[in-house]
């Protein structure tokens, strides 16, 4: 049975962990200061909590991110077939897995408002399945479907918010994706049993802006699955319990890439600064996230055995930046 965990607080008290059953929360007996602490020391506690009586209603507690900091946030780019096409790539000719980072300063809760920085106008959304890692790895490992559970503790929802007018013109993935609040996490952390880890291969992702669906896909369409991805990561990256891997976003982002021929002609004919100025001016016409927008994100499977809840993010702005 997949266990759904929540990290929460009541009346500004310290954060605690609980098991979610329906709309109720069954608290763990002990406190765990971090996600890594829970992973390494809390297994017996959360297993026992599944049979305890409920104490809280889920809608009466303040749900916070199930991923604590410090941690590493590793991202995959263009990892869904249609998003690769949307990004100007041929998914059938891909010869590499695209990795980059976000800083953990970007992590925020699943219902916290996110401030759009005053200089950002092209704020984009990217729903992603986040793998929360359980193993400490400091050498190359070959990870398979049969051993994936030894490395992945659970999964949650992430929104890889991105300032496209920083990320693309400046070539600054880390900066453009790491402003504070640019990685809402949660609300729920689903922990599958070893024989349930295969459920991760058939999860539906959906993101809406103001009630209108912008993104939808299934993890069956990942170009590089979790086992293959983690195997490659261990070749050049140390991993620790509580670290997170964002596995890529479906198609439907606001930012798109022009056809290859158009890109080549524009690059040949226009100075780079002029090219990016034109890019930003053209993109200002598109429905990027603006103050007041509400982003909702869900990840679930067909039978509901994995249901990560609904993440809700309201975009805000400084007073001088409000339209």
PDB file of N, CA and C in Angstrom, residues 15 20 23 32 55 80 121 128 145 157 176 179 197 201 237 239 253 287:
ATOM      1  N   UNK A  15       7.043  22.224  12.747  1.00  0.00           N
ATOM      2  CA  UNK A  15       6.539  21.321  11.723  1.00  0.00           C
ATOM      3  C   UNK A  15       6.573  19.882  12.215  1.00  0.00           C
ATOM      4  N   UNK A  20      -1.498  10.654   5.713  1.00  0.00           N
ATOM      5  CA  UNK A  20      -2.801  11.113   5.240  1.00  0.00           C
ATOM      6  C   UNK A  20      -3.657   9.906   4.877  1.00  0.00           C
ATOM      7  N   UNK A  23      -9.237  12.481   4.157  1.00  0.00           N
ATOM      8  CA  UNK A  23      -9.082  13.905   4.471  1.00  0.00           C
ATOM      9  C   UNK A  23      -8.530  14.121   5.873  1.00  0.00           C
ATOM     10  N   UNK A  32      10.721  14.896  13.247  1.00  0.00           N
ATOM     11  CA  UNK A  32      11.847  14.690  12.331  1.00  0.00           C
ATOM     12  C   UNK A  32      12.153  16.043  11.708  1.00  0.00           C
ATOM     13  N   UNK A  55      -6.219  12.412  13.873  1.00  0.00           N
ATOM     14  CA  UNK A  55      -6.200  13.476  14.867  1.00  0.00           C
ATOM     15  C   UNK A  55      -6.614  14.812  14.263  1.00  0.00           C
ATOM     16  N   UNK A  80      10.042  14.928 -21.813  1.00  0.00           N
ATOM     17  CA  UNK A  80       8.835  14.349 -22.382  1.00  0.00           C
ATOM     18  C   UNK A  80       8.877  14.533 -23.894  1.00  0.00           C
ATOM     19  N   UNK A 121       9.236  39.507 -16.515  1.00  0.00           N
ATOM     20  CA  UNK A 121       7.951  39.603 -17.193  1.00  0.00           C
ATOM     21  C   UNK A 121       7.540  38.278 -17.829  1.00  0.00           C
ATOM     22  N   UNK A 128       6.222  19.131 -12.639  1.00  0.00           N
ATOM     23  CA  UNK A 128       7.166  18.023 -12.738  1.00  0.00           C
ATOM     24  C   UNK A 128       6.928  17.017 -11.611  1.00  0.00           C
ATOM     25  N   UNK A 145      15.099  -1.192 -12.732  1.00  0.00           N
ATOM     26  CA  UNK A 145      13.733  -1.163 -12.209  1.00  0.00           C
ATOM     27  C   UNK A 145      13.618  -1.974 -10.929  1.00  0.00           C
ATOM     28  N   UNK A 157       4.899  16.622  -5.998  1.00  0.00           N
ATOM     29  CA  UNK A 157       4.720  17.570  -7.099  1.00  0.00           C
ATOM     30  C   UNK A 157       5.719  18.710  -6.955  1.00  0.00           C
ATOM     31  N   UNK A 176      17.827  31.816 -13.616  1.00  0.00           N
ATOM     32  CA  UNK A 176      16.469  32.035 -14.099  1.00  0.00           C
ATOM     33  C   UNK A 176      15.439  31.126 -13.457  1.00  0.00           C
ATOM     34  N   UNK A 179      14.986  31.869  -8.378  1.00  0.00           N
ATOM     35  CA  UNK A 179      14.526  32.936  -7.500  1.00  0.00           C
ATOM     36  C   UNK A 179      13.697  32.335  -6.370  1.00  0.00           C
ATOM     37  N   UNK A 197       6.872   0.331  -6.870  1.00  0.00           N
ATOM     38  CA  UNK A 197       7.689   1.373  -7.498  1.00  0.00           C
ATOM     39  C   UNK A 197       7.373   1.519  -8.981  1.00  0.00           C
ATOM     40  N   UNK A 201       5.685   4.733 -13.364  1.00  0.00           N
ATOM     41  CA  UNK A 201       5.747   4.750 -14.834  1.00  0.00           C
ATOM     42  C   UNK A 201       4.405   5.057 -15.482  1.00  0.00           C
ATOM     43  N   UNK A 237      27.755  12.798  -9.948  1.00  0.00           N
ATOM     44  CA  UNK A 237      27.082  13.561  -8.905  1.00  0.00           C
ATOM     45  C   UNK A 237      26.906  12.707  -7.655  1.00  0.00           C
ATOM     46  N   UNK A 239      24.887  11.897  -4.262  1.00  0.00           N
ATOM     47  CA  UNK A 239      23.489  12.036  -3.883  1.00  0.00           C
ATOM     48  C   UNK A 239      23.332  11.723  -2.402  1.00  0.00           C
ATOM     49  N   UNK A 253       4.223  24.556 -22.044  1.00  0.00           N
ATOM     50  CA  UNK A 253       4.800  25.766 -21.454  1.00  0.00           C
ATOM     51  C   UNK A 253       4.465  26.969 -22.332  1.00  0.00           C
ATOM     52  N   UNK A 287       0.602  34.456 -22.920  1.00  0.00           N
ATOM     53  CA  UNK A 287      -0.003  34.448 -21.566  1.00  0.00           C
ATOM     54  C   UNK A 287       0.930  33.901 -20.492  1.00  0.00           C
TER      55      UNK A 287
END
